[in-house]
């Protein structure tokens, strides 16, 4: 097995001249690229997975996805790897290769509990960093390290240090949509599902909340704690307007509008419910609205539609997150074959960043 991997490694180096093997490739070895033909065996072995997505993936497209799905699932076993996929991943990733799916908080918790040797993050870079912080001894891979986030990119560790100088003694809460460098400078992290609880847990009159100005305002509307907000925004959610949503409601007064709290307070104000991506999915599954607008990244509507079997009609204002969409089946396969791209965190800040995430998890 080791000899085979070494040979495959040499083949890989021929295929990518000049590209050095990552530390993960040297530790785990490189495997041969599986055959990606659409064969009767692939069709048979993936038929149960196609059943899960047939409402959202046309049958003519399945022969393109299925060989990757089979190869990835085979390689996961070989590598003792798990794929953690965010709710915004495309339906073929979310339903056919992911081991666990969820919102940022669920993925962080599941990463902390993982027993796998290798974690492949179906999501953006800050999520992979969180998985690595919680699993310092494991190999964490992200299929495309350019999968960023406009929120995470809006603030640096130096910015947080300046905020602390300006507001001495005021505790700092960071949304998990931040880099490890920022997490290392703050007191505690939060996600969209626990932001209010975390802010209030600090027992302070004022709290610095970063980097999402809209999540900050949406939390401010529900608490007496004075929130000092950074000016970041999600490039996907800030595009929705209350005016557009009111048009949907004018067309169909019975329509249910569910928004993510990264939207503006005006959008949240005209919505029937606002919550994290997992809370939005729960709302649809438990309340079973007839028609719904999910005011968030639009792959999520496909994923919920695949799971809820057609009862709810999804009206889709389709805003895609270009960063989430960088993660594809071919790139996930490359990750598992070549063990790339490995997520590493500067040891000088990893301990402090981990403590900020762990404090959030410990609050339950
Ligand atoms: P959730 O934690 O609600 O899944 O949100 C993450 C995110 O990036 C939303 O844009
Ligand atoms: Fe970041 Fe917005 Fe994309 Fe979520 S949807 S990952 S907040 S850019």
Short mmCIF file of C-alpha atoms and ligand atoms in Angstrom, two decimals:
data_model
loop_
_atom_site.label_atom_id
_atom_site.label_comp_id
_atom_site.label_asym_id
_atom_site.label_seq_id
_atom_site.Cartn_x
_atom_site.Cartn_y
_atom_site.Cartn_z
CA UNK A 1 0.00 0.00 0.00
CA UNK A 2 2.77 2.43 0.94
CA UNK A 3 4.75 1.50 -2.17
CA UNK A 4 1.64 2.02 -4.30
CA UNK A 5 1.07 5.43 -2.72
CA UNK A 6 4.67 6.44 -3.30
CA UNK A 7 4.36 5.46 -6.98
CA UNK A 8 1.12 7.35 -7.26
CA UNK A 9 2.89 10.31 -5.66
CA UNK A 10 5.59 10.19 -8.32
CA UNK A 11 2.90 10.06 -11.02
CA UNK A 12 1.23 13.05 -9.46
CA UNK A 13 4.44 15.04 -9.53
CA UNK A 14 4.77 14.26 -13.25
CA UNK A 15 1.23 15.50 -13.75
CA UNK A 16 1.85 18.75 -11.88
CA UNK A 17 5.46 19.63 -12.67
CA UNK A 18 6.86 22.19 -10.29
CA UNK A 19 4.10 21.69 -7.72
CA UNK A 20 5.57 20.57 -4.40
CA UNK A 21 3.75 17.89 -2.43
CA UNK A 22 2.02 19.32 0.64
CA UNK A 23 2.88 18.15 4.14
CA UNK A 24 -0.43 16.26 4.15
CA UNK A 25 0.49 14.48 0.88
CA UNK A 26 3.85 13.48 2.34
CA UNK A 27 2.22 12.20 5.57
CA UNK A 28 -0.74 10.38 4.01
CA UNK A 29 0.61 9.58 0.51
CA UNK A 30 -0.97 10.39 -2.85
CA UNK A 31 -3.43 7.90 -4.35
CA UNK A 32 -4.08 7.11 -8.01
CA UNK A 33 -6.83 9.19 -9.64
CA UNK A 34 -9.90 6.88 -9.87
CA UNK A 35 -11.53 6.04 -13.19
CA UNK A 36 -14.30 8.58 -13.77
CA UNK A 37 -16.29 6.80 -16.49
CA UNK A 38 -20.08 6.51 -16.29
CA UNK A 39 -20.49 2.72 -16.17
CA UNK A 40 -23.35 0.35 -15.24
CA UNK A 41 -21.51 -0.29 -11.94
CA UNK A 42 -21.39 3.45 -11.15
CA UNK A 43 -25.06 3.80 -12.09
CA UNK A 44 -26.00 0.86 -9.82
CA UNK A 45 -23.91 1.98 -6.85
CA UNK A 46 -25.14 5.58 -6.92
CA UNK A 47 -28.82 4.91 -7.70
CA UNK A 48 -29.87 5.35 -4.03
CA UNK A 49 -28.10 8.73 -3.93
CA UNK A 50 -29.76 9.91 -7.15
CA UNK A 51 -33.11 9.15 -5.48
CA UNK A 52 -32.26 11.84 -2.88
CA UNK A 53 -31.58 14.57 -5.44
CA UNK A 54 -33.81 13.68 -8.38
CA UNK A 55 -36.18 16.56 -7.55
CA UNK A 56 -33.38 19.10 -8.08
CA UNK A 57 -30.84 17.44 -10.45
CA UNK A 58 -32.11 16.47 -13.93
CA UNK A 59 -31.39 12.84 -14.93
CA UNK A 60 -29.27 13.99 -17.91
CA UNK A 61 -26.86 15.63 -15.47
CA UNK A 62 -26.45 12.67 -13.14
CA UNK A 63 -23.91 10.77 -15.36
CA UNK A 64 -21.56 13.78 -14.90
CA UNK A 65 -21.88 13.80 -11.10
CA UNK A 66 -22.17 10.08 -10.33
CA UNK A 67 -18.58 8.95 -11.14
CA UNK A 68 -17.26 11.68 -8.83
CA UNK A 69 -19.77 10.78 -6.12
CA UNK A 70 -18.72 7.12 -6.19
CA UNK A 71 -14.99 7.93 -6.33
CA UNK A 72 -15.25 10.40 -3.42
CA UNK A 73 -17.25 8.00 -1.24
CA UNK A 74 -14.72 5.20 -1.95
CA UNK A 75 -11.78 7.47 -1.15
CA UNK A 76 -13.36 8.70 2.08
CA UNK A 77 -13.30 5.11 3.36
CA UNK A 78 -9.72 4.60 2.20
CA UNK A 79 -8.53 7.83 3.87
CA UNK A 80 -10.75 7.55 7.00
CA UNK A 81 -12.01 11.00 6.00
CA UNK A 82 -15.24 12.89 6.67
CA UNK A 83 -16.77 15.67 4.64
CA UNK A 84 -18.37 18.47 6.66
CA UNK A 85 -20.67 20.43 4.36
CA UNK A 86 -22.34 23.75 5.02
CA UNK A 87 -26.03 24.15 4.13
CA UNK A 88 -25.02 26.32 1.12
CA UNK A 89 -23.14 23.54 -0.66
CA UNK A 90 -24.66 22.35 -3.93
CA UNK A 91 -27.18 19.46 -3.75
CA UNK A 92 -24.80 16.81 -5.14
CA UNK A 93 -22.28 17.66 -2.39
CA UNK A 94 -24.82 18.19 0.40
CA UNK A 95 -26.86 15.06 -0.32
CA UNK A 96 -24.44 12.64 -1.95
CA UNK A 97 -20.95 12.93 -0.43
CA UNK A 98 -21.30 14.90 2.84
CA UNK A 99 -21.13 12.96 6.10
CA UNK A 100 -22.52 15.81 8.12
CA UNK A 101 -24.29 18.98 7.08
CA UNK A 102 -25.30 22.02 9.08
CA UNK A 103 -24.90 25.66 9.93
CA UNK A 104 -21.62 27.11 11.20
CA UNK A 105 -22.31 26.20 14.84
CA UNK A 106 -23.33 22.63 14.03
CA UNK A 107 -20.27 22.16 11.82
CA UNK A 108 -17.97 23.50 14.57
CA UNK A 109 -19.54 21.12 17.12
CA UNK A 110 -19.35 18.17 14.75
CA UNK A 111 -15.74 19.00 13.86
CA UNK A 112 -14.91 18.95 17.58
CA UNK A 113 -16.48 15.50 17.91
CA UNK A 114 -14.93 14.00 14.77
CA UNK A 115 -12.98 10.74 15.02
CA UNK A 116 -11.78 10.78 11.41
CA UNK A 117 -8.10 11.20 10.48
CA UNK A 118 -8.91 13.67 7.72
CA UNK A 119 -11.58 16.40 7.57
CA UNK A 120 -12.53 17.82 4.18
CA UNK A 121 -14.44 21.09 4.58
CA UNK A 122 -17.30 21.64 2.17
CA UNK A 123 -17.54 25.33 2.89
CA UNK A 124 -15.41 28.44 3.06
CA UNK A 125 -11.98 29.02 4.50
CA UNK A 126 -12.99 30.35 7.94
CA UNK A 127 -15.04 27.17 8.47
CA UNK A 128 -12.01 25.01 7.63
CA UNK A 129 -9.90 27.07 10.02
CA UNK A 130 -12.47 26.51 12.77
CA UNK A 131 -12.32 22.75 12.12
CA UNK A 132 -8.53 22.88 12.31
CA UNK A 133 -8.58 24.92 15.54
CA UNK A 134 -10.79 22.27 17.11
CA UNK A 135 -8.73 19.39 15.67
CA UNK A 136 -5.11 20.53 15.84
CA UNK A 137 -3.80 16.98 15.45
CA UNK A 138 -5.88 16.11 12.38
CA UNK A 139 -5.42 16.85 8.72
CA UNK A 140 -7.95 19.44 7.56
CA UNK A 141 -8.32 20.05 3.83
CA UNK A 142 -10.24 22.67 1.90
CA UNK A 143 -10.83 21.81 -1.76
CA UNK A 144 -10.21 25.43 -2.82
CA UNK A 145 -8.37 27.74 -0.43
CA UNK A 146 -9.65 30.78 -2.36
CA UNK A 147 -13.14 30.06 -0.96
CA UNK A 148 -13.20 33.19 1.19
CA UNK A 149 -15.96 35.32 2.72
CA UNK A 150 -16.61 39.06 2.43
CA UNK A 151 -17.21 39.23 6.18
CA UNK A 152 -13.99 37.44 7.12
CA UNK A 153 -12.06 39.68 4.74
CA UNK A 154 -13.49 42.90 6.20
CA UNK A 155 -11.37 42.90 9.37
CA UNK A 156 -7.86 42.02 10.55
CA UNK A 157 -6.26 41.25 13.89
CA UNK A 158 -4.69 44.76 13.86
CA UNK A 159 -8.19 46.28 13.49
CA UNK A 160 -9.33 44.44 16.62
CA UNK A 161 -6.32 45.70 18.56
CA UNK A 162 -7.20 49.27 17.52
CA UNK A 163 -10.83 48.74 18.64
CA UNK A 164 -9.59 47.57 22.02
CA UNK A 165 -7.44 50.72 22.36
CA UNK A 166 -10.44 52.88 21.47
CA UNK A 167 -12.86 51.08 23.82
CA UNK A 168 -10.69 49.88 26.72
CA UNK A 169 -12.28 47.16 28.83
CA UNK A 170 -15.19 46.52 26.44
CA UNK A 171 -15.44 42.78 25.62
CA UNK A 172 -15.16 41.73 21.97
CA UNK A 173 -17.44 39.15 20.31
CA UNK A 174 -16.47 37.85 16.87
CA UNK A 175 -18.85 36.16 14.50
CA UNK A 176 -17.21 32.88 13.40
CA UNK A 177 -17.05 34.38 9.90
CA UNK A 178 -13.58 35.73 10.75
CA UNK A 179 -10.00 34.54 10.25
CA UNK A 180 -8.11 32.69 12.98
CA UNK A 181 -5.93 35.80 13.28
CA UNK A 182 -9.03 37.82 14.29
CA UNK A 183 -10.39 35.07 16.56
CA UNK A 184 -7.07 35.18 18.42
CA UNK A 185 -7.70 38.84 19.39
CA UNK A 186 -11.27 38.53 20.70
CA UNK A 187 -12.90 37.29 23.91
CA UNK A 188 -15.42 34.88 22.44
CA UNK A 189 -16.94 33.78 19.12
CA UNK A 190 -20.57 33.45 18.14
CA UNK A 191 -22.59 32.25 15.17
CA UNK A 192 -25.90 33.51 13.81
CA UNK A 193 -27.71 30.90 15.93
CA UNK A 194 -26.28 31.96 19.31
CA UNK A 195 -25.24 35.63 18.82
CA UNK A 196 -27.83 37.09 21.22
CA UNK A 197 -27.08 34.50 23.91
CA UNK A 198 -23.32 35.07 23.65
CA UNK A 199 -23.64 38.88 23.80
CA UNK A 200 -25.84 38.67 26.90
CA UNK A 201 -23.66 36.00 28.55
CA UNK A 202 -20.85 38.53 29.02
CA UNK A 203 -22.78 40.57 31.60
CA UNK A 204 -21.38 43.81 30.14
CA UNK A 205 -23.18 47.08 29.43
CA UNK A 206 -21.35 47.46 26.11
CA UNK A 207 -19.97 44.86 23.72
CA UNK A 208 -17.91 45.24 20.54
CA UNK A 209 -19.48 42.99 17.91
CA UNK A 210 -17.68 42.22 14.66
CA UNK A 211 -17.54 42.09 11.72
CA UNK A 212 -21.18 41.99 10.48
CA UNK A 213 -22.95 45.35 10.89
CA UNK A 214 -26.35 43.84 10.03
CA UNK A 215 -26.15 40.87 12.37
CA UNK A 216 -25.04 43.40 15.00
CA UNK A 217 -28.12 45.57 14.34
CA UNK A 218 -30.42 42.55 14.35
CA UNK A 219 -29.00 41.49 17.73
CA UNK A 220 -29.21 45.10 19.00
CA UNK A 221 -32.95 45.08 18.26
CA UNK A 222 -33.34 42.21 20.77
CA UNK A 223 -31.08 43.27 23.65
CA UNK A 224 -30.44 46.12 26.09
CA UNK A 225 -26.66 45.59 25.81
CA UNK A 226 -25.18 48.50 23.82
CA UNK A 227 -23.54 47.07 20.72
CA UNK A 228 -20.56 48.73 19.06
CA UNK A 229 -20.49 47.29 15.54
CA UNK A 230 -17.81 46.88 12.86
CA UNK A 231 -18.85 47.80 9.30
CA UNK A 232 -18.51 44.44 7.49
CA UNK A 233 -21.31 42.93 5.44
CA UNK A 234 -22.10 39.70 3.64
CA UNK A 235 -22.00 40.40 -0.10
CA UNK A 236 -24.82 37.88 -0.65
CA UNK A 237 -27.29 38.90 2.06
CA UNK A 238 -26.89 42.67 1.79
CA UNK A 239 -28.28 42.50 -1.77
CA UNK A 240 -31.79 41.56 -0.61
CA UNK A 241 -34.13 44.50 -0.12
CA UNK A 242 -37.34 44.85 1.88
CA UNK A 243 -38.93 46.38 -1.23
CA UNK A 244 -38.35 43.21 -3.29
CA UNK A 245 -39.75 41.04 -0.51
CA UNK A 246 -42.84 43.22 -0.15
CA UNK A 247 -43.47 42.64 -3.86
CA UNK A 248 -43.54 38.88 -3.27
CA UNK A 249 -46.01 39.48 -0.44
CA UNK A 250 -48.16 41.74 -2.59
CA UNK A 251 -48.34 38.98 -5.25
CA UNK A 252 -49.18 36.31 -2.66
CA UNK A 253 -50.22 37.54 0.82
CA UNK A 254 -50.03 33.96 2.19
CA UNK A 255 -46.34 33.56 1.28
CA UNK A 256 -43.90 32.87 4.15
CA UNK A 257 -40.69 34.92 4.17
CA UNK A 258 -37.72 33.53 6.11
CA UNK A 259 -34.51 35.55 6.30
CA UNK A 260 -30.95 35.04 7.50
CA UNK A 261 -29.89 37.63 10.13
CA UNK A 262 -26.98 38.75 7.90
CA UNK A 263 -29.72 40.59 5.96
CA UNK A 264 -30.50 44.21 6.78
CA UNK A 265 -32.87 44.93 9.71
CA UNK A 266 -35.40 46.20 7.12
CA UNK A 267 -35.40 42.77 5.42
CA UNK A 268 -35.63 40.98 8.77
CA UNK A 269 -38.44 43.39 9.73
CA UNK A 270 -40.68 42.29 6.83
CA UNK A 271 -39.89 38.58 7.34
CA UNK A 272 -42.00 36.04 9.25
CA UNK A 273 -38.90 34.49 10.81
CA UNK A 274 -35.15 35.10 10.95
CA UNK A 275 -32.54 32.57 12.01
CA UNK A 276 -29.36 30.71 11.15
CA UNK A 277 -29.39 28.49 8.08
CA UNK A 278 -30.19 25.46 10.29
CA UNK A 279 -33.01 27.36 12.03
CA UNK A 280 -34.42 28.36 8.62
CA UNK A 281 -34.41 24.72 7.51
CA UNK A 282 -36.06 23.61 10.77
CA UNK A 283 -38.75 26.24 10.32
CA UNK A 284 -39.62 24.90 6.84
CA UNK A 285 -39.55 21.28 8.03
CA UNK A 286 -41.71 21.84 11.09
CA UNK A 287 -44.16 24.54 9.92
CA UNK A 288 -44.44 23.15 6.37
CA UNK A 289 -45.42 26.44 4.68
CA UNK A 290 -47.06 26.07 1.25
CA UNK A 291 -44.92 28.74 -0.43
CA UNK A 292 -41.76 30.18 1.01
CA UNK A 293 -39.07 32.70 0.12
CA UNK A 294 -35.74 31.71 1.67
CA UNK A 295 -33.88 35.00 1.86
CA UNK A 296 -30.39 33.55 1.77
CA UNK A 297 -27.91 31.80 -0.54
CA UNK A 298 -29.98 29.97 -3.11
CA UNK A 299 -28.48 26.45 -3.05
CA UNK A 300 -30.13 26.06 0.34
CA UNK A 301 -33.59 26.07 -1.21
CA UNK A 302 -32.54 23.15 -3.47
CA UNK A 303 -31.17 21.24 -0.49
CA UNK A 304 -34.33 21.72 1.57
CA UNK A 305 -36.51 20.96 -1.48
CA UNK A 306 -34.65 17.66 -1.97
CA UNK A 307 -35.31 16.78 1.68
CA UNK A 308 -38.91 17.92 2.05
CA UNK A 309 -40.32 16.01 -0.91
CA UNK A 310 -42.19 18.75 -2.77
CA UNK A 311 -44.73 19.88 -0.12
CA UNK A 312 -43.30 23.39 0.00
CA UNK A 313 -42.87 25.51 -3.11
CA UNK A 314 -39.70 27.61 -2.98
CA UNK A 315 -39.74 31.05 -4.56
CA UNK A 316 -36.07 31.72 -5.22
CA UNK A 317 -34.50 35.14 -5.38
CA UNK A 318 -31.25 33.47 -6.47
CA UNK A 319 -28.22 35.08 -4.85
CA UNK A 320 -25.27 32.68 -4.99
CA UNK A 321 -22.24 32.91 -2.71
CA UNK A 322 -19.33 32.81 -5.19
CA UNK A 323 -17.02 31.56 -2.43
CA UNK A 324 -19.19 28.60 -1.44
CA UNK A 325 -19.57 27.75 -5.12
CA UNK A 326 -15.80 27.32 -5.50
CA UNK A 327 -16.23 23.94 -3.82
CA UNK A 328 -17.12 21.33 -6.44
CA UNK A 329 -17.10 17.53 -6.69
CA UNK A 330 -13.94 17.50 -8.90
CA UNK A 331 -12.09 19.66 -6.35
CA UNK A 332 -13.24 17.48 -3.43
CA UNK A 333 -11.93 14.45 -5.33
CA UNK A 334 -8.59 16.19 -5.92
CA UNK A 335 -8.43 16.95 -2.19
CA UNK A 336 -8.78 13.28 -1.30
CA UNK A 337 -6.39 12.04 -4.00
CA UNK A 338 -3.62 14.64 -3.55
CA UNK A 339 -4.33 15.62 0.10
CA UNK A 340 -4.66 19.28 -0.73
CA UNK A 341 -5.19 22.09 0.16
CA UNK A 342 -4.06 21.62 3.73
CA UNK A 343 -5.29 24.17 6.29
CA UNK A 344 -2.60 25.26 8.74
CA UNK A 345 -2.74 27.88 11.48
CA UNK A 346 0.13 29.92 12.82
CA UNK A 347 0.98 28.25 16.17
CA UNK A 348 1.64 31.70 17.67
CA UNK A 349 -2.09 32.50 17.48
CA UNK A 350 -3.80 29.08 17.30
CA UNK A 351 -4.13 28.67 21.10
CA UNK A 352 -5.84 32.05 21.60
CA UNK A 353 -8.10 31.57 18.54
CA UNK A 354 -9.08 28.08 19.75
CA UNK A 355 -9.97 29.46 23.19
CA UNK A 356 -12.40 31.98 21.63
CA UNK A 357 -14.19 29.21 19.70
CA UNK A 358 -14.12 26.82 22.66
CA UNK A 359 -15.67 29.44 25.00
CA UNK A 360 -18.60 29.66 22.58
CA UNK A 361 -18.98 25.87 22.38
CA UNK A 362 -18.76 25.54 26.17
CA UNK A 363 -21.70 27.95 26.55
CA UNK A 364 -23.80 25.20 24.96
P1 LIG B 1 -24.97 29.99 9.34
O1 LIG B 1 -24.12 29.83 10.55
O2 LIG B 1 -26.34 30.48 9.64
O3 LIG B 1 -25.00 28.72 8.54
O4 LIG B 1 -24.35 31.12 8.41
C1 LIG B 1 -23.09 31.02 7.83
C2 LIG B 1 -22.96 31.91 6.69
O5 LIG B 1 -21.89 32.09 6.16
C3 LIG B 1 -24.15 32.56 6.21
O6 LIG B 1 -23.85 33.35 5.15
FE1 LIG B 2 -19.52 34.80 3.66
FE2 LIG B 2 -21.87 35.70 2.84
FE3 LIG B 2 -20.73 33.69 1.54
FE4 LIG B 2 -21.76 33.32 4.02
S1 LIG B 2 -22.86 33.83 2.15
S2 LIG B 2 -19.78 32.62 3.26
S3 LIG B 2 -21.29 35.31 4.96
S4 LIG B 2 -19.93 35.80 1.68
#
